[in-house]
Coordinates of C-alpha atoms in Angstrom, one line a residue:
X1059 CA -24.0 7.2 -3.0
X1060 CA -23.3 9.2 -6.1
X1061 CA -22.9 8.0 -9.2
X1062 CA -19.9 8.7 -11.1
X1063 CA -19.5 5.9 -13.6
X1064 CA -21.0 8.1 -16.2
X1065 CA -18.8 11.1 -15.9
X1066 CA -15.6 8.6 -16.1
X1067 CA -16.6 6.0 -19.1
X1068 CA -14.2 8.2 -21.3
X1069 CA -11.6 7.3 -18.6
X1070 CA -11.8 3.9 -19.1
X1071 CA -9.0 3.1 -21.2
X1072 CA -6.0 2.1 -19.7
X1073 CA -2.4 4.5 -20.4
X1074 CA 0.5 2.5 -21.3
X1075 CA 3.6 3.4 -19.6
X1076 CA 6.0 5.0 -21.3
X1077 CA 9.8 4.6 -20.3
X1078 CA 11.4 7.5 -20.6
X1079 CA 14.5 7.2 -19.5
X1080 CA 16.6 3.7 -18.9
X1081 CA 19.6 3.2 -16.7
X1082 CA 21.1 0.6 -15.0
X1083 CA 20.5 -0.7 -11.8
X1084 CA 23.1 0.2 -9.5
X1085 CA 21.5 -2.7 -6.7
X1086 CA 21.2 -6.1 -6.9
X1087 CA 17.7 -7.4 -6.8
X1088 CA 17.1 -9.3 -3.7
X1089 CA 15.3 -12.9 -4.3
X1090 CA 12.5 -13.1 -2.5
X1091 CA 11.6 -16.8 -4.0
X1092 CA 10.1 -18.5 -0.8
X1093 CA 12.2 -21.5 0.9
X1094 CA 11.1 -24.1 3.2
X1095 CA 11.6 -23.0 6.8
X1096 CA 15.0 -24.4 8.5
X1097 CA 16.8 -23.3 11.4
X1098 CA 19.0 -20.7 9.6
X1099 CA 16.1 -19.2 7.7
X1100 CA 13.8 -16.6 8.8
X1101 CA 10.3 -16.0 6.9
X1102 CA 8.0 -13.6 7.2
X1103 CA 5.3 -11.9 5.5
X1104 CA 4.9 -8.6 4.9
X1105 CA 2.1 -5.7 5.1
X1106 CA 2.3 -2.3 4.9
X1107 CA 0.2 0.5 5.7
X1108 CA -1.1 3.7 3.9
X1109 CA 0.6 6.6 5.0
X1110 CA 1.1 9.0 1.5
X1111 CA 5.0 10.9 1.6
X1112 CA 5.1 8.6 5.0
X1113 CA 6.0 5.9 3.2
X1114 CA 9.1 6.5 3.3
X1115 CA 9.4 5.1 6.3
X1116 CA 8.6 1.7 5.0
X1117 CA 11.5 1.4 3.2
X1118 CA 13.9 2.0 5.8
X1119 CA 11.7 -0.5 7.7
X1120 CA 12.3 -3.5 5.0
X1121 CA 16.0 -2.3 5.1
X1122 CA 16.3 -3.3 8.9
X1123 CA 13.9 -6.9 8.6
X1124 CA 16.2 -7.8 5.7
X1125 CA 18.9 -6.7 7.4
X1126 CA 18.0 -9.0 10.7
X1127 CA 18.2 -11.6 7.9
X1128 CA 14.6 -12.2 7.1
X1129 CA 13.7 -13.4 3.6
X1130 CA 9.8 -12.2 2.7
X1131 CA 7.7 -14.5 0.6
X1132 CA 4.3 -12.3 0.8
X1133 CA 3.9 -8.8 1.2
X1134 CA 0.7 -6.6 1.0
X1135 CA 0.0 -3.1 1.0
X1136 CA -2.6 -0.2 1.0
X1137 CA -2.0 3.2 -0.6
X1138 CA 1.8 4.3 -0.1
X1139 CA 2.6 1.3 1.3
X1140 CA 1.4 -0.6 -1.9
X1141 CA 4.3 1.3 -3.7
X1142 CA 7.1 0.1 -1.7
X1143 CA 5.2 -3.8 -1.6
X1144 CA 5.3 -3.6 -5.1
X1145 CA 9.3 -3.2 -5.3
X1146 CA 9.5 -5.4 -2.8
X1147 CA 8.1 -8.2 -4.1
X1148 CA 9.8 -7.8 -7.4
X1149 CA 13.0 -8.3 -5.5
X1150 CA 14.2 -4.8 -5.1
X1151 CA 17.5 -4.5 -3.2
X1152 CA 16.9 -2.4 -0.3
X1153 CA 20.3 -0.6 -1.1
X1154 CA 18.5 0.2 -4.5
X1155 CA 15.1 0.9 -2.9
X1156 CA 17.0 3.5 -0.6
X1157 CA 18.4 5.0 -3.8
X1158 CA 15.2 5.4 -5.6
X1159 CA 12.5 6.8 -2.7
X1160 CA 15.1 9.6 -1.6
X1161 CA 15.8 10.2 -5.2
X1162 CA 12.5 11.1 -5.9
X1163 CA 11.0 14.0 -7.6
X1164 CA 8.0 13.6 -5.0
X1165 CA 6.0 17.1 -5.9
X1166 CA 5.8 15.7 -9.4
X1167 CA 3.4 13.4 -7.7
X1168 CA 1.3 17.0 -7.8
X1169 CA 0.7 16.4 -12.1
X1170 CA -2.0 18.8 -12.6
X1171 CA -4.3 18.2 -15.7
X1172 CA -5.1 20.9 -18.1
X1173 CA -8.6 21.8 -16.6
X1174 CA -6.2 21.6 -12.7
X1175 CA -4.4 24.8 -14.3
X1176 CA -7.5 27.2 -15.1
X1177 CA -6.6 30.0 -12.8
X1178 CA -8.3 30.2 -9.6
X1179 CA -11.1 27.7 -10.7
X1180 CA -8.9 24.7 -11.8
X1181 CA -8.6 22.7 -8.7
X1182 CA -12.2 23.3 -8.2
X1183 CA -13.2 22.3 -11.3
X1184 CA -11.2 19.1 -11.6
X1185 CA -12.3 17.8 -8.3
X1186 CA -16.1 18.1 -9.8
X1187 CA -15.6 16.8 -12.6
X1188 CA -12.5 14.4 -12.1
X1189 CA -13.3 13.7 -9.0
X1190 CA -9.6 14.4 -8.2
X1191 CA -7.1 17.3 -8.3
X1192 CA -3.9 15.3 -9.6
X1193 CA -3.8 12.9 -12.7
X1194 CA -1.6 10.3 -11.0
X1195 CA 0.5 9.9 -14.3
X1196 CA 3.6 10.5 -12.9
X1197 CA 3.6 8.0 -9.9
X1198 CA 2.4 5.5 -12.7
X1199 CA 5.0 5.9 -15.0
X1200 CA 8.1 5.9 -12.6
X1201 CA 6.6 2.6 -10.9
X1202 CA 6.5 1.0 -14.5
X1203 CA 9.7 1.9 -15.2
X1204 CA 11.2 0.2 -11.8
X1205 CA 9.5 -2.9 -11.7
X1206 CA 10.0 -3.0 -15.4
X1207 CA 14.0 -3.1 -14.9
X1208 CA 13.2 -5.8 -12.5
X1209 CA 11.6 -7.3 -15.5
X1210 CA 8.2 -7.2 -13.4
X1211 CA 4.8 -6.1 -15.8
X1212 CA 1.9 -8.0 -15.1
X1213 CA 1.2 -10.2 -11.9
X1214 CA 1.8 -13.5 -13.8
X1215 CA 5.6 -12.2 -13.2
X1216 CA 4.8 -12.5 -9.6
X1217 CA 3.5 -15.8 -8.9
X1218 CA 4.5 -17.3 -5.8
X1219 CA 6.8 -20.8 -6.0
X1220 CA 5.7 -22.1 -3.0
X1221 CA 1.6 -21.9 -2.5
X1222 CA 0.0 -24.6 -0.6
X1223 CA -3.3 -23.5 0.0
X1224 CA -6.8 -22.6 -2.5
X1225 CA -7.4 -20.6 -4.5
X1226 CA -5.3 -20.1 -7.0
X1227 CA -6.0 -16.7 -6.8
X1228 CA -4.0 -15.9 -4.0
X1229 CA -1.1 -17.8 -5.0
X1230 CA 1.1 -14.5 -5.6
X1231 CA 3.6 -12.7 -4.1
X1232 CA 2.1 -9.3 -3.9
X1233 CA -1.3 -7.6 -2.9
X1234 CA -2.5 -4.3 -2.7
X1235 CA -5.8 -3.0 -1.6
X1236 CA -8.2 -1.1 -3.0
X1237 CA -12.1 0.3 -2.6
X1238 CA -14.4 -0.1 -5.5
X1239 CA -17.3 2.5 -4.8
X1240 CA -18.9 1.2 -7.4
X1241 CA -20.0 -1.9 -5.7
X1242 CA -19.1 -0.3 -2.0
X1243 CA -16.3 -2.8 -0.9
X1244 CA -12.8 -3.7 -0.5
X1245 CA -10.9 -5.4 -2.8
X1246 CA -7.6 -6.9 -2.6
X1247 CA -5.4 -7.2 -6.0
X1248 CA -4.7 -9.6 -8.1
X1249 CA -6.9 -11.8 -5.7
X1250 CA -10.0 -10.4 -6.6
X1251 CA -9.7 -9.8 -10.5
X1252 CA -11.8 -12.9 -11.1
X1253 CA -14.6 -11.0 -9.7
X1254 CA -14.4 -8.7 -12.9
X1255 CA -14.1 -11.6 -15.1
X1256 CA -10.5 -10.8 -15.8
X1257 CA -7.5 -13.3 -15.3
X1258 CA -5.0 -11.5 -12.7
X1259 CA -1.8 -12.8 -14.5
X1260 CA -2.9 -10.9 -17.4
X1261 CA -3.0 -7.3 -15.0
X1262 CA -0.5 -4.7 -15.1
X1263 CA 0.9 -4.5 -11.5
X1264 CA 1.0 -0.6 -12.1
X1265 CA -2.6 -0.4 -12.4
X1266 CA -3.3 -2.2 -9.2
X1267 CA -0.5 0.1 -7.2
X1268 CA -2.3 3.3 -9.2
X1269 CA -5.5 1.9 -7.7
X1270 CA -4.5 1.5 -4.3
X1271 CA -3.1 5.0 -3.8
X1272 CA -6.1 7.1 -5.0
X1273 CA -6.6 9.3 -2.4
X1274 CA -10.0 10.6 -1.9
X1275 CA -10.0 14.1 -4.0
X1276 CA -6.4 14.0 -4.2
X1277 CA -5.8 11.9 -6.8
X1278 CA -8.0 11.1 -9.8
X1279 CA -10.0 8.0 -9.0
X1280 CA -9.0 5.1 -11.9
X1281 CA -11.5 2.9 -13.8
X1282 CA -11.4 -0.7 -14.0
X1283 CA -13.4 -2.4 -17.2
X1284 CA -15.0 -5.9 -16.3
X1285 CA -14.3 -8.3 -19.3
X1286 CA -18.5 -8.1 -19.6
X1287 CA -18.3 -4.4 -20.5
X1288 CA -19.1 -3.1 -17.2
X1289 CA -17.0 -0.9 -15.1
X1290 CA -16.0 0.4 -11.0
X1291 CA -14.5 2.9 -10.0
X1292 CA -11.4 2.3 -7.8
X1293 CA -9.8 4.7 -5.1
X1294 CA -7.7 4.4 -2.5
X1295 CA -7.6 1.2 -0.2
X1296 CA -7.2 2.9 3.3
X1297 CA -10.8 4.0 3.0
X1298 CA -12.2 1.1 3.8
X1299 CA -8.5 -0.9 5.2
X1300 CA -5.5 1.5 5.5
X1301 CA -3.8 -1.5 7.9
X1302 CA -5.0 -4.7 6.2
X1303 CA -2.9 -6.7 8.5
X1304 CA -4.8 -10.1 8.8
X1305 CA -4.9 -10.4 4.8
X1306 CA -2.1 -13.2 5.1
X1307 CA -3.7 -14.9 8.2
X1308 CA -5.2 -18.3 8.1
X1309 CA -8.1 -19.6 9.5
X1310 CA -8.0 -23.8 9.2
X1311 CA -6.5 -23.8 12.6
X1312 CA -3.4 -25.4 11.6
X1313 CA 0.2 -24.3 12.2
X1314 CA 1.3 -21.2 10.7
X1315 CA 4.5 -21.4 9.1
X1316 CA 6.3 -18.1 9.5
X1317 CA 4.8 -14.9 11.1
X1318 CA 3.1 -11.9 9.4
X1319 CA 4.6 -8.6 10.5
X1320 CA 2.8 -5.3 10.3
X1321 CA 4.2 -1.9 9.6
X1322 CA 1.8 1.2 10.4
X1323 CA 2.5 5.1 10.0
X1324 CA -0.3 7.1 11.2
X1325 CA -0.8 7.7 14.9
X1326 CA -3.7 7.0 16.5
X1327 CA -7.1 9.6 16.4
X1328 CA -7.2 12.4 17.7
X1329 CA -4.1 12.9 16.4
X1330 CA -3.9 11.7 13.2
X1331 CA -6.7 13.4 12.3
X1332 CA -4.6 16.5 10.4
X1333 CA -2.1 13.5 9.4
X1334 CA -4.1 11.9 7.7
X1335 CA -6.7 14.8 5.9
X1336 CA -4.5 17.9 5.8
X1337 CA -7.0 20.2 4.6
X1338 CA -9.3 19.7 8.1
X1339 CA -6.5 22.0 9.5
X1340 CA -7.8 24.4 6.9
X1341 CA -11.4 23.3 7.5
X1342 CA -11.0 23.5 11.1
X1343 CA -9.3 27.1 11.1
X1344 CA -12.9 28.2 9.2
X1345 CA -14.9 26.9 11.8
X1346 CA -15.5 23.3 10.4
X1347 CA -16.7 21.2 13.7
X1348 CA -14.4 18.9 15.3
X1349 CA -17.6 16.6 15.3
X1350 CA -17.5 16.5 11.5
X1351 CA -13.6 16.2 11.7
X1352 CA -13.5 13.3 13.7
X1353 CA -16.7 11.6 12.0
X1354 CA -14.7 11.6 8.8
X1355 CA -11.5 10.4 9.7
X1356 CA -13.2 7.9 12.4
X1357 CA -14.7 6.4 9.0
X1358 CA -11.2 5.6 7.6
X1359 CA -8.8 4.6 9.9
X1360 CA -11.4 3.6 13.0
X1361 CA -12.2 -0.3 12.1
X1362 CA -7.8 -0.2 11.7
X1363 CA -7.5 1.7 15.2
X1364 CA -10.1 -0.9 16.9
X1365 CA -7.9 -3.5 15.3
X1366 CA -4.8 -2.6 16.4
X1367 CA -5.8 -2.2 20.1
X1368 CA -5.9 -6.0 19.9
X1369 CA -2.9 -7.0 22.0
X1370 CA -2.2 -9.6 19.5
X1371 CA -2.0 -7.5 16.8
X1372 CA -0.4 -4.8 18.7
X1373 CA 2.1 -7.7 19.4
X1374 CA 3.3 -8.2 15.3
X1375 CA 2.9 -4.6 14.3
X1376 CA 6.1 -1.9 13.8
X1377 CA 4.6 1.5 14.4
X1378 CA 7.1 4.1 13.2
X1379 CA 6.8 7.7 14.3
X1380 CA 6.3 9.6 10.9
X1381 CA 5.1 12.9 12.9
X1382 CA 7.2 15.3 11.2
X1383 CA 5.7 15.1 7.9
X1384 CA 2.9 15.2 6.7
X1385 CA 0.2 12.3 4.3
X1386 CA 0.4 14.7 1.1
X1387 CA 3.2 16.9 2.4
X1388 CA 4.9 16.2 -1.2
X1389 CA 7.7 19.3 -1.1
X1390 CA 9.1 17.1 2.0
X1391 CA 12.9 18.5 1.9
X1392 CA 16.3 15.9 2.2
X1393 CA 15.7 15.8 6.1
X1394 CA 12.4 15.3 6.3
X1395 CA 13.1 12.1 4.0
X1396 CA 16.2 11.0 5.7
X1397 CA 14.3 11.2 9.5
X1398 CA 11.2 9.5 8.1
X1399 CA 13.4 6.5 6.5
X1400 CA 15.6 6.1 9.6
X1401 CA 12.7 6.1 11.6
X1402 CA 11.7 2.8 10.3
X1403 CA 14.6 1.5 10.0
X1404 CA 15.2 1.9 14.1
X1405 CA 11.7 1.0 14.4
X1406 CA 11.9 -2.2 13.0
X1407 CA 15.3 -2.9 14.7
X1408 CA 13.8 -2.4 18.0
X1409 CA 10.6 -4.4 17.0
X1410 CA 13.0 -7.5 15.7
X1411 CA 15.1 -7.2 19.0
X1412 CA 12.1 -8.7 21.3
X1413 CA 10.3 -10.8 19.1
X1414 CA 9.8 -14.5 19.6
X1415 CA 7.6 -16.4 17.1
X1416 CA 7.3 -19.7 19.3
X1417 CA 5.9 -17.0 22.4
X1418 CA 3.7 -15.4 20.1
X1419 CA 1.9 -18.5 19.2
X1420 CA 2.1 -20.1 22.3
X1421 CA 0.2 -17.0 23.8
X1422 CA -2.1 -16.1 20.9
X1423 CA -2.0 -18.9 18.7
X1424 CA -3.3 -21.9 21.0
X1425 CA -6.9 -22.7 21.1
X1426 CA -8.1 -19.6 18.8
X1427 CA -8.7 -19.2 15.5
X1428 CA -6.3 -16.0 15.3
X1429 CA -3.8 -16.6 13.0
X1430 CA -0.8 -15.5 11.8
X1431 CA 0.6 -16.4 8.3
X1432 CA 0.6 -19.8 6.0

């Protein structure tokens, strides 16, 4: 493993966001305060996969389970997917959320530092150095903003009212994943905070999303400082879980409460191998083996793709076809955006129109320890 901490220590410190523009919110924001179960209420939680630009499709996704009248207590989320959980769980309306992800300046997620712009070298240069062509500021600061006129800031803003089980730790609405290659594993955010020595009500939500959705070289990797002085370096979740679908699951054996229901974007390898790592195509056209190709992307998404052969997985998971664009494709024109949300909006649909909690546990539930929510 190489060791980067060094290189980043001067990165430590933390930006603040800076709102720079305010508005007001044209969309109610939709309670997602959790409820006791009764016969005219529908629960479910919620995770979403990584998918970069394809995240779109999540929205239109939520649009349609909301629209079926489900409320959604928990939801969790790797990458691109962490981005849309976060609105989600600060009770964004999904007329809103349509409003803001097609509104989006998305090649401003491209924010080049000053060494990125030194002709010819820059991208280079920053990738050594930065590990990372793009500073991820923008992305930052327009999530800030949102959540913040949702008067969502830290996780302590997103506690859940209705936990029931230990630790306290998890007792929140939202998680998002991330890798720490510092200490070579997956964490999941705010749950894991106490690890660092740091109290997750006190974290920015921001910060954990920004986390998340470091991809590889792509984006700069961020820097999280343990209270003791120490520090890891974060990137994106999906390299180690980009479809973290059992993170809600319980494993007491007793009776879930609601169902956890999975939304994924990628196809499966061979084919998402260009989907997912865009410059392979390149690679490839150079003469870069297929055995390399498929080594590197089997190493992200292949414990996911193992998963979700599991018929009972298979059986709570939306799949949306995002084919037509691509993870980083971030000059993605009005169609490509309008296909990619409506997409998941029919996917979902079609999903909600066959499923039957009481047949899914009475098939996969019953006398295993496969589980499907609290």
């Amino acid at each position: 493993m190489i060791d980067v901490d060094g290189v980043l220590q001067a990165r430590v410190a933390v930006r603040p966001i800076t709102r720079t523009r305010t508005r007001e919110v044209t969309g109610p924001a939709e309670s997602i305060t959790v409820r006791r179960v009764t016969a005219d209420s529908l629960q479910a939680d919620l995770v979403l996969s990584g998918g970069g630009v394809k995240g779109i499709g999540h929205a239109g996704a939520v649009a349609a389970i909301r629209e079926a009248g489900y409320t959604i207590p928990r939801v969790a989320g790797t990458s691109a997917g962490s981005i849309v959980a976060a609105l989600v769980a600060a009770g964004m309306s999904s007329t809103r959320m349509e409003e803001v992800i097609k509104a989006l300046d998305w090649q401003r997620f491209r924010d080049p530092s000053l060494l990125d712009r030194i002709p010819v070298l820059g991208a280079g240069a920053s990738v050594l150095f930065e590990y990372g062509v793009y500073e991820g500021n923008y992305v930052r600061e327009w999530l800030g903003n949102e959540l913040a006129d949702l008067n969502v800031t830290t996780f302590a803003s997103l506690r859940s009212d209705d936990w029931q089980g230990e630790p306290d730790d998890e007792a929140f609405k939202l998680v998002v994943m991330a890798t720490d290659i510092t200490r070579g594993e997956m964490i999941r955010l705010p749950w894991d905070y106490h690890q660092y020595g740091l109290n997750p009500d006190d974290q920015l939500v921001v910060d954990a999303v920004r986390a998340s959705m470091s991809i590889p070289l792509f984006f700069e990797p961020v820097t999280l400082q343990h209270a003791d002085g120490q520090s890891s370096t974060l990137v994106d979740g999906g390299v180690l879980s980009n479809y973290p679908i059992d993170v809600f699951d319980r494993t007491d054996g007793r009776e879930p409460r609601w169902p956890t229901f999975g939304v994924t974007l990628l196809p499966p390898l061979p084919a998402a191998n260009i989907q997912l790592f865009p410059l392979l195509g390149a690679l490839r056209r150079r003469g870069f083996p297929r055995f390399m190709e498929s080594l590197v992307t089997t190493m992200v998404v292949g414990r996911d793709q193992g998963y979700l052969a599991k018929p009972w997985i298979q059986a709570r998971t939306i799949k949306v076809d995002t084919t037509r664009v691509g993870v980083v494709e971030f000059d993605v024109d009005d169609a490509g955006e309008n296909a990619l949300y409506e997409n998941g909006r029919s996917a979902a649909s079609s999903f909600l129109q066959s499923w039957d909690f009481e047949s899914y546990k009475a098939r996969f539930r019953s006398g295993s320890t496969v589980a499907v929510s609290p």
